[in-house]
């Protein structure tokens, strides 16, 4: 009996006593009615310190500017507009008190500093929530808004926390709250080390926020920590630029690889190549429209369905263009350039007539949406999948060129057209199917580009010049040259843009390519072969 009594007494003082120890938040809430901004910030810390979850709706209303004080007695209410009157709601119970004229109330003003304090208070009050996700979000809010008033509550929550991820985030929240407190210098040094372990701009922002309250004895530690973080950030920024460059290079590779084949095998400057990319993107749009209207459950597979559709549509268009126009213009580069430019204008206008001049909506499947962090890098899923897709297309095309009979014939025509013809290779049909293959690959590129760019009649024009630069820089007709050229130009562009801007960066890249061609007119990887065209 005695043991049971002692047990009940222990449970009572463990769980009930803290409730009795809490300060009544009503007086603190009413104090907001006559407080200035500085006093209101202090009151918010005390309100959060009560640990009373009933004040959460009041704090949310305060952040939204819906907290008013009644002139007659100084009582504070959450309010809702009701025409000429105001509905007064008790800030703790949420019960409607009544309606009174607007003139009977005065709005309690809130500024950005107070909103940060409110976010911090809300974070502290939800640290003890039974919901894991709420506790994790609360710790994140405290982390972003350091406040000494939250320290005791964070430490209480940390002592009770069992979830490893939430506990880790709470330890970081405790560190930033400790830096804003009047604790000992040794504790603050340890807290600085904890914040440094966060890394990135978030940690620098936290240290800069608390720098004004740090004493002179901790100033060297704080400056050294910020310097260390900035050094690491510089490294990750370079890595991010490399990733952006690889991402851009993969897009250029997709857009240029078909052009590299047709230009290398046939010597045709195809100004309509960009329109093949555009038609591939519109093929994706049409596939998604059919799926949305008739088979919505298949939307996640829309891109997989669009790939063969875009390849066949653009490949067929390319075959018609080669058989109908280009085969009559071999050996006349200027006429071919003008003819393909005219075809590009016709295709653009046809798309405008059918679909209109505005951008069309092409959706991202769920598996291509969002992003994730890799160290200090931010990787978006759509870019990652495009990089992997472009690599897959490249190596599949490389295998086709090296291992198939058609690929061997293409290489033979590239190296020595007359000798290939004398060996029985039907060079006109090699030209036709090569042009169709290059157009089909451009259509596949359009499927990928529809996920990261606007689908409009001008889509292809954004990539045609860059594609020619990639082909010329890498070496005409050489797939490895196109691969290296695309990645090199992509990374170079992304390193130049932050310092000189996007437009000037492209100009500098063009100038560098012109200078490079003066030294190596056949590009990085020139094809070897004996020309007997004379």
XYZ file of C-alpha atoms in Angstrom:
534
model
C 0.000 0.000 0.000
C 2.799 2.377 0.927
C 4.655 1.577 -2.300
C 1.504 2.290 -4.344
C 1.013 5.606 -2.551
C 4.626 6.639 -3.151
C 4.300 5.673 -6.826
C 1.136 7.739 -7.248
C 2.763 10.656 -5.469
C 5.785 10.445 -7.791
C 3.566 10.391 -10.891
C 1.587 13.352 -9.585
C 4.609 15.561 -8.963
C 6.266 14.490 -12.211
C 3.361 15.346 -14.481
C 0.957 17.552 -12.565
C 3.404 19.773 -10.715
C 4.804 21.410 -13.889
C 1.253 22.394 -14.790
C 0.786 24.158 -11.480
C 4.180 25.817 -11.861
C 3.217 27.361 -15.169
C 2.531 31.058 -15.152
C -0.967 32.112 -16.218
C -0.432 33.419 -19.781
C -3.575 35.587 -19.779
C -1.932 38.499 -17.970
C 1.065 38.253 -20.307
C -1.241 38.262 -23.341
C -3.111 41.316 -22.056
C 0.264 43.001 -21.549
C 0.747 42.947 -25.325
C -2.017 45.558 -25.621
C 0.072 48.377 -24.163
C 3.602 47.145 -24.963
C 5.967 48.637 -27.504
C 7.812 46.399 -29.967
C 10.705 45.698 -27.595
C 8.431 44.946 -24.654
C 6.204 42.773 -26.852
C 9.239 40.709 -27.876
C 10.088 40.107 -24.203
C 6.478 39.182 -23.436
C 6.463 36.673 -26.291
C 9.446 34.937 -24.714
C 7.632 34.745 -21.372
C 4.450 33.481 -23.032
C 6.436 30.706 -24.716
C 8.107 29.974 -21.387
C 4.760 29.049 -19.809
C 4.627 25.985 -22.057
C 0.876 26.444 -22.413
C -0.180 25.067 -25.798
C -3.440 27.043 -25.660
C -1.598 30.205 -26.735
C -0.644 28.774 -30.158
C -3.783 30.072 -31.999
C -3.263 33.489 -30.381
C 0.343 33.637 -31.575
C -0.674 32.630 -35.085
C -3.339 35.348 -35.091
C -0.788 37.879 -33.832
C 1.533 37.024 -36.732
C -1.374 37.553 -39.152
C -2.267 40.936 -37.607
C -5.581 39.697 -36.112
C -4.851 40.540 -32.471
C -6.726 43.539 -30.977
C -6.931 45.199 -27.558
C -10.270 46.423 -26.199
C -10.045 50.090 -25.220
C -12.417 49.870 -22.275
C -10.502 47.333 -20.145
C -7.232 46.590 -22.014
C -8.217 42.948 -22.653
C -6.645 41.334 -25.734
C -8.712 39.263 -28.165
C -8.303 37.361 -31.395
C -10.748 38.983 -33.805
C -12.694 38.340 -36.964
C -14.278 41.054 -39.062
C -18.093 41.010 -39.129
C -19.111 43.958 -41.316
C -19.032 47.139 -39.244
C -18.380 45.115 -36.088
C -15.614 42.876 -34.781
C -16.144 39.389 -33.377
C -14.018 39.047 -30.239
C -12.594 35.576 -29.505
C -10.962 34.574 -26.209
C -7.208 34.127 -26.932
C -6.917 31.033 -24.697
C -10.203 29.151 -24.963
C -11.115 30.103 -28.532
C -14.676 30.838 -27.463
C -16.565 33.757 -29.015
C -17.032 36.533 -26.468
C -19.321 38.733 -28.562
C -19.485 41.403 -31.253
C -18.601 45.054 -30.727
C -18.008 48.065 -33.009
C -14.558 48.337 -34.570
C -14.094 51.657 -32.781
C -14.028 49.783 -29.456
C -10.758 48.050 -30.374
C -7.219 48.975 -31.305
C -5.084 46.712 -33.474
C -1.844 45.477 -31.913
C 0.888 46.244 -34.426
C 3.390 43.628 -35.484
C 6.673 44.020 -37.385
C 9.170 41.579 -38.880
C 11.166 41.344 -35.654
C 8.039 40.348 -33.750
C 7.098 37.839 -36.447
C 10.486 36.155 -35.986
C 9.907 36.099 -32.227
C 6.455 34.593 -32.799
C 7.902 31.864 -35.018
C 10.459 31.130 -32.316
C 7.751 31.001 -29.627
C 5.587 28.697 -31.747
C 8.564 26.433 -32.300
C 9.256 26.236 -28.584
C 5.650 25.483 -27.668
C 5.413 22.553 -30.081
C 8.679 20.913 -29.038
C 6.773 18.669 -26.632
C 4.129 17.601 -29.150
C 3.387 13.848 -29.297
C 3.607 14.103 -33.110
C 7.158 13.432 -34.323
C 6.814 15.597 -37.438
C 5.521 18.526 -35.346
C 8.506 18.251 -32.970
C 10.915 18.113 -35.890
C 9.352 21.190 -37.479
C 9.367 22.985 -34.115
C 13.078 22.298 -33.646
C 13.693 23.662 -37.145
C 11.769 26.852 -36.297
C 13.819 27.371 -33.125
C 16.971 26.739 -35.147
C 16.057 29.485 -37.608
C 15.037 31.997 -34.903
C 17.572 31.889 -32.017
C 16.064 33.024 -28.692
C 17.347 32.739 -25.118
C 13.754 32.414 -23.860
C 13.423 29.044 -25.626
C 16.534 27.524 -24.059
C 14.908 25.964 -20.974
C 12.040 24.545 -23.014
C 14.438 23.131 -25.635
C 16.529 21.468 -22.932
C 13.386 19.970 -21.348
C 12.262 18.617 -24.712
C 15.760 17.329 -25.480
C 15.860 15.360 -22.224
C 12.608 13.584 -23.146
C 13.315 13.028 -26.854
C 13.954 9.454 -28.011
C 13.886 9.828 -31.802
C 17.463 10.115 -33.099
C 16.759 12.551 -35.953
C 14.569 14.841 -33.860
C 17.072 14.740 -31.020
C 19.901 15.738 -33.340
C 17.876 18.693 -34.622
C 16.973 19.670 -31.040
C 20.656 19.638 -30.049
C 21.315 22.074 -32.874
C 18.333 24.186 -31.740
C 19.730 24.160 -28.187
C 23.092 25.353 -29.493
C 21.651 28.378 -31.327
C 19.419 29.251 -28.349
C 22.408 28.947 -26.021
C 24.406 31.415 -28.124
C 21.681 34.009 -27.568
C 21.619 33.394 -23.799
C 23.844 34.528 -20.902
C 25.350 31.098 -20.264
C 29.074 30.562 -19.694
C 31.715 31.124 -22.347
C 32.688 27.440 -22.399
C 29.119 26.365 -23.149
C 28.933 28.946 -25.920
C 32.215 27.716 -27.457
C 30.764 24.216 -27.590
C 27.584 25.666 -29.114
C 29.635 27.437 -31.810
C 31.215 24.094 -32.729
C 27.739 22.541 -32.968
C 26.539 25.313 -35.277
C 29.667 24.949 -37.439
C 28.832 21.257 -37.868
C 25.583 22.334 -39.586
C 27.624 23.828 -42.437
C 26.383 26.002 -45.287
C 24.790 29.427 -45.384
C 22.302 28.501 -42.675
C 25.094 28.168 -40.104
C 26.721 31.438 -41.228
C 23.364 33.203 -40.922
C 22.860 31.865 -37.382
C 26.315 32.988 -36.261
C 25.840 36.413 -37.840
C 22.470 36.746 -36.081
C 23.944 36.156 -32.620
C 27.198 38.038 -33.256
C 25.875 41.242 -31.684
C 25.246 39.468 -28.358
C 28.574 37.624 -28.231
C 31.145 38.970 -25.766
C 34.634 40.102 -26.748
C 36.174 36.941 -25.273
C 34.246 34.807 -27.788
C 34.693 37.134 -30.753
C 37.872 35.370 -32.080
C 36.102 31.967 -31.887
C 33.073 33.332 -33.730
C 35.154 35.002 -36.466
C 37.215 31.842 -36.953
C 34.050 29.736 -37.190
C 32.522 32.048 -39.813
C 35.784 32.047 -41.782
C 35.868 28.238 -41.705
C 32.274 28.020 -42.886
C 32.893 30.499 -45.708
C 35.883 28.446 -46.873
C 33.771 25.283 -46.960
C 30.989 27.179 -48.685
C 33.398 28.307 -51.414
C 34.303 24.669 -52.047
C 30.649 23.622 -52.268
C 29.836 26.616 -54.481
C 32.478 25.420 -56.922
C 30.995 21.941 -56.758
C 27.520 23.381 -57.393
C 28.837 25.235 -60.463
C 30.374 22.001 -61.743
C 27.021 20.241 -61.285
C 25.182 23.059 -63.061
C 27.771 22.811 -65.849
C 27.303 19.043 -66.173
C 23.545 19.580 -66.203
C 23.802 22.214 -68.951
C 26.336 20.066 -70.810
C 23.959 17.099 -70.796
C 21.243 19.295 -72.322
C 23.674 20.518 -74.994
C 24.751 16.921 -75.628
C 21.165 15.847 -76.237
C 20.533 18.782 -78.551
C 23.836 18.432 -80.457
C 24.399 14.696 -80.785
C 21.936 14.277 -83.664
C 23.447 17.298 -85.398
C 26.921 15.786 -84.976
C 25.837 12.704 -86.922
C 24.165 14.514 -89.837
C 26.844 17.177 -90.074
C 29.637 14.620 -89.878
C 28.232 12.041 -92.309
C 26.483 14.306 -94.774
C 28.228 17.661 -94.404
C 24.777 19.283 -94.136
C 24.328 22.446 -92.068
C 20.788 21.714 -90.904
C 19.234 24.933 -89.605
C 15.963 23.042 -88.961
C 17.578 20.801 -86.335
C 16.253 22.989 -83.512
C 12.723 22.537 -84.857
C 13.126 18.763 -84.535
C 13.822 19.344 -80.844
C 10.736 21.561 -80.658
C 8.517 18.967 -82.373
C 9.758 16.330 -79.911
C 8.658 18.583 -77.037
C 5.224 19.089 -78.635
C 4.940 15.326 -79.127
C 5.389 15.013 -75.348
C 2.652 17.597 -74.840
C 0.257 15.703 -77.087
C 0.980 12.369 -75.390
C 0.311 13.923 -71.981
C -2.922 15.509 -73.223
C -4.203 12.116 -74.393
C -3.164 10.483 -71.114
C -4.768 13.253 -69.016
C -8.079 12.967 -70.845
C -8.308 9.184 -71.312
C -5.752 7.342 -69.138
C -4.868 9.541 -66.115
C -3.482 6.573 -64.171
C -0.664 6.293 -66.747
C 0.633 9.840 -66.265
C 3.754 8.657 -64.414
C 4.633 6.710 -67.594
C 3.933 9.621 -69.949
C 7.596 10.336 -70.718
C 8.364 6.677 -71.393
C 5.453 6.629 -73.864
C 6.474 9.977 -75.383
C 10.060 8.847 -76.169
C 9.259 6.395 -79.017
C 6.450 8.663 -80.252
C 8.788 11.683 -80.497
C 11.527 9.586 -82.120
C 9.210 8.183 -84.803
C 7.485 11.510 -85.535
C 10.672 13.567 -85.872
C 12.520 10.736 -87.629
C 9.746 10.524 -90.238
C 9.777 14.304 -90.724
C 13.561 14.200 -91.117
C 13.307 11.415 -93.713
C 10.747 13.431 -95.712
C 12.940 16.559 -95.576
C 16.008 14.662 -96.783
C 14.216 12.821 -99.576
C 12.166 15.838 -100.621
C 14.674 18.697 -100.421
C 18.188 18.034 -99.163
C 19.177 15.216 -101.521
C 18.934 17.648 -104.444
C 21.332 20.113 -102.783
C 24.391 18.008 -101.876
C 27.606 19.863 -102.617
C 25.856 23.241 -102.431
C 26.253 24.281 -98.780
C 24.834 27.803 -99.112
C 21.639 26.606 -100.804
C 21.298 23.814 -98.225
C 21.670 26.287 -95.363
C 19.027 28.588 -96.853
C 16.680 25.699 -97.612
C 16.846 24.237 -94.110
C 16.425 27.711 -92.634
C 13.267 28.113 -94.713
C 12.054 24.699 -93.518
C 12.636 25.783 -89.911
C 10.462 28.867 -90.446
C 7.721 26.736 -92.042
C 7.775 24.272 -89.134
C 7.660 27.085 -86.555
C 4.689 28.712 -88.255
C 2.903 25.368 -88.602
C 3.257 24.771 -84.857
C 2.010 28.310 -84.134
C -1.014 27.701 -86.338
C -1.871 24.368 -84.715
C -1.017 25.019 -81.039
C -0.855 28.820 -80.827
C 2.127 31.041 -79.985
C 1.913 30.673 -76.192
C 3.754 28.172 -74.006
C 2.142 24.771 -73.539
C 2.018 23.025 -70.189
C 4.039 19.828 -69.968
C 3.819 18.201 -66.554
C 6.593 16.647 -64.490
C 5.903 13.099 -63.274
C 6.270 12.727 -59.516
C 9.605 10.931 -59.863
C 11.065 13.972 -61.676
C 9.826 16.555 -59.158
C 11.583 18.038 -56.142
C 15.215 18.004 -55.090
C 17.564 16.526 -52.518
C 20.750 17.599 -50.760
C 24.080 15.867 -51.387
C 26.561 17.339 -48.941
C 26.460 21.055 -49.715
C 24.948 20.496 -53.168
C 21.303 20.841 -54.154
C 20.363 18.299 -56.812
C 17.011 18.562 -58.609
C 15.518 15.268 -59.721
C 14.581 16.450 -63.214
C 18.153 17.568 -63.952
C 19.609 14.366 -62.524
C 17.347 12.205 -64.682
C 18.211 14.266 -67.775
C 21.942 13.784 -67.099
C 21.431 10.020 -66.761
C 19.174 9.963 -69.833
C 21.675 11.866 -71.993
C 24.450 9.454 -70.928
C 22.223 6.510 -71.843
C 21.433 7.957 -75.279
C 25.106 8.717 -75.891
C 26.341 5.212 -75.088
C 23.443 3.574 -76.977
C 24.321 5.653 -80.052
C 28.008 4.831 -79.589
C 27.153 1.113 -79.549
C 25.032 1.570 -82.689
C 27.921 3.272 -84.480
C 30.523 0.700 -83.401
C 28.630 -2.586 -83.399
C 25.846 -2.470 -86.002
C 26.081 -2.877 -89.773
C 24.315 0.435 -90.278
C 26.803 2.133 -87.939
C 29.745 0.694 -89.863
C 28.241 1.987 -93.121
C 27.762 5.427 -91.587
C 31.397 5.496 -90.480
C 32.561 4.351 -93.894
C 30.590 7.129 -95.623
C 31.928 9.658 -93.114
C 35.551 8.727 -93.729
C 35.458 8.209 -97.506
C 32.165 8.515 -99.370
C 33.420 7.471 -102.849
C 35.292 4.442 -101.548
C 32.210 3.369 -99.554
C 30.064 3.714 -102.673
C 32.509 1.659 -104.718
C 32.289 -1.091 -102.066
C 28.551 -1.410 -102.669
C 27.210 0.794 -99.861
C 24.110 2.666 -100.987
C 25.241 6.070 -99.837
C 21.967 7.905 -100.691
C 20.019 5.657 -98.339
C 22.729 5.920 -95.681
C 22.348 9.681 -95.971
C 18.552 9.448 -95.727
C 18.450 7.176 -92.681
C 21.302 9.065 -91.022
C 19.340 12.280 -91.356
C 16.237 10.512 -90.014
C 18.273 9.122 -87.083
C 19.704 12.557 -86.260
C 16.217 14.081 -86.403
C 14.801 11.302 -84.217
C 17.474 11.858 -81.565
C 16.665 15.575 -81.656
C 13.026 14.630 -80.977
C 14.111 12.565 -77.973
C 16.078 15.603 -76.774
C 12.835 17.585 -77.003
C 11.151 15.119 -74.627
C 13.844 15.751 -72.028
C 13.942 19.525 -72.576
C 10.161 19.752 -72.106
C 10.800 19.023 -68.418
C 13.093 22.012 -67.838
C 12.207 24.600 -70.486
C 9.164 26.352 -71.926
C 7.471 24.354 -74.698
C 6.863 26.961 -77.382
C 7.493 27.356 -81.139
C 10.807 29.064 -80.308
C 12.168 26.231 -78.145
C 14.636 24.952 -80.737
C 16.095 28.384 -81.478
C 17.525 28.496 -77.953
C 19.803 25.530 -78.647
C 20.714 25.556 -82.354
C 23.689 27.932 -82.062
C 25.038 26.194 -78.949
C 24.646 22.843 -80.706
C 26.753 23.989 -83.678
C 29.413 25.315 -81.279
C 29.535 21.945 -79.507
C 29.880 20.026 -82.803
C 32.583 22.307 -84.222
C 34.519 22.430 -80.948
C 34.401 18.660 -80.378
C 35.137 17.613 -83.927
C 32.683 17.076 -86.774
C 31.207 13.573 -86.829
C 32.982 12.377 -83.661
C 30.643 11.350 -80.845
C 33.335 11.487 -78.155
C 34.242 14.957 -79.352
C 30.588 15.994 -79.020
C 30.483 14.505 -75.512
C 33.627 16.279 -74.303
C 32.686 19.499 -76.117
C 29.193 19.630 -74.553
C 30.413 19.071 -70.998
C 33.357 21.466 -71.432
C 31.209 24.286 -72.778
C 28.529 23.652 -70.158
C 30.958 23.878 -67.242
C 32.800 26.861 -68.757
C 29.492 28.718 -69.194
C 28.490 28.154 -65.580
C 31.829 29.380 -64.238
C 31.747 32.500 -66.422
C 28.114 33.484 -65.727
C 28.516 34.527 -62.045
C 31.359 36.922 -62.854
C 30.464 38.368 -66.280
C 26.768 37.536 -66.767
C 24.977 35.054 -69.034
C 25.103 37.091 -72.257
C 28.729 38.175 -71.986
C 29.637 34.651 -70.885
C 28.239 33.213 -74.135
C 30.124 35.842 -76.134
C 33.389 34.934 -74.392
C 32.777 31.237 -75.059
C 32.184 32.002 -78.753
C 35.386 34.062 -78.931
C 37.365 31.258 -77.259
C 35.978 28.709 -79.737
C 36.926 30.945 -82.687
C 40.468 31.247 -81.331
C 40.602 27.501 -80.736
C 39.466 26.725 -84.296
C 42.290 28.896 -85.632
C 44.708 26.403 -84.077
C 42.658 23.201 -84.554
C 40.229 23.730 -87.456
C 38.963 20.143 -87.246
C 38.081 20.337 -83.533
C 39.272 18.440 -80.490
C 38.846 14.971 -81.999
C 39.306 15.099 -85.764
C 38.161 12.085 -87.752
C 40.893 10.212 -89.578
C 40.443 9.108 -93.183
C 41.755 9.571 -96.696
C 39.715 11.922 -98.823
C 39.483 10.909 -102.500
C 36.791 13.382 -103.492
C 38.881 14.999 -106.215
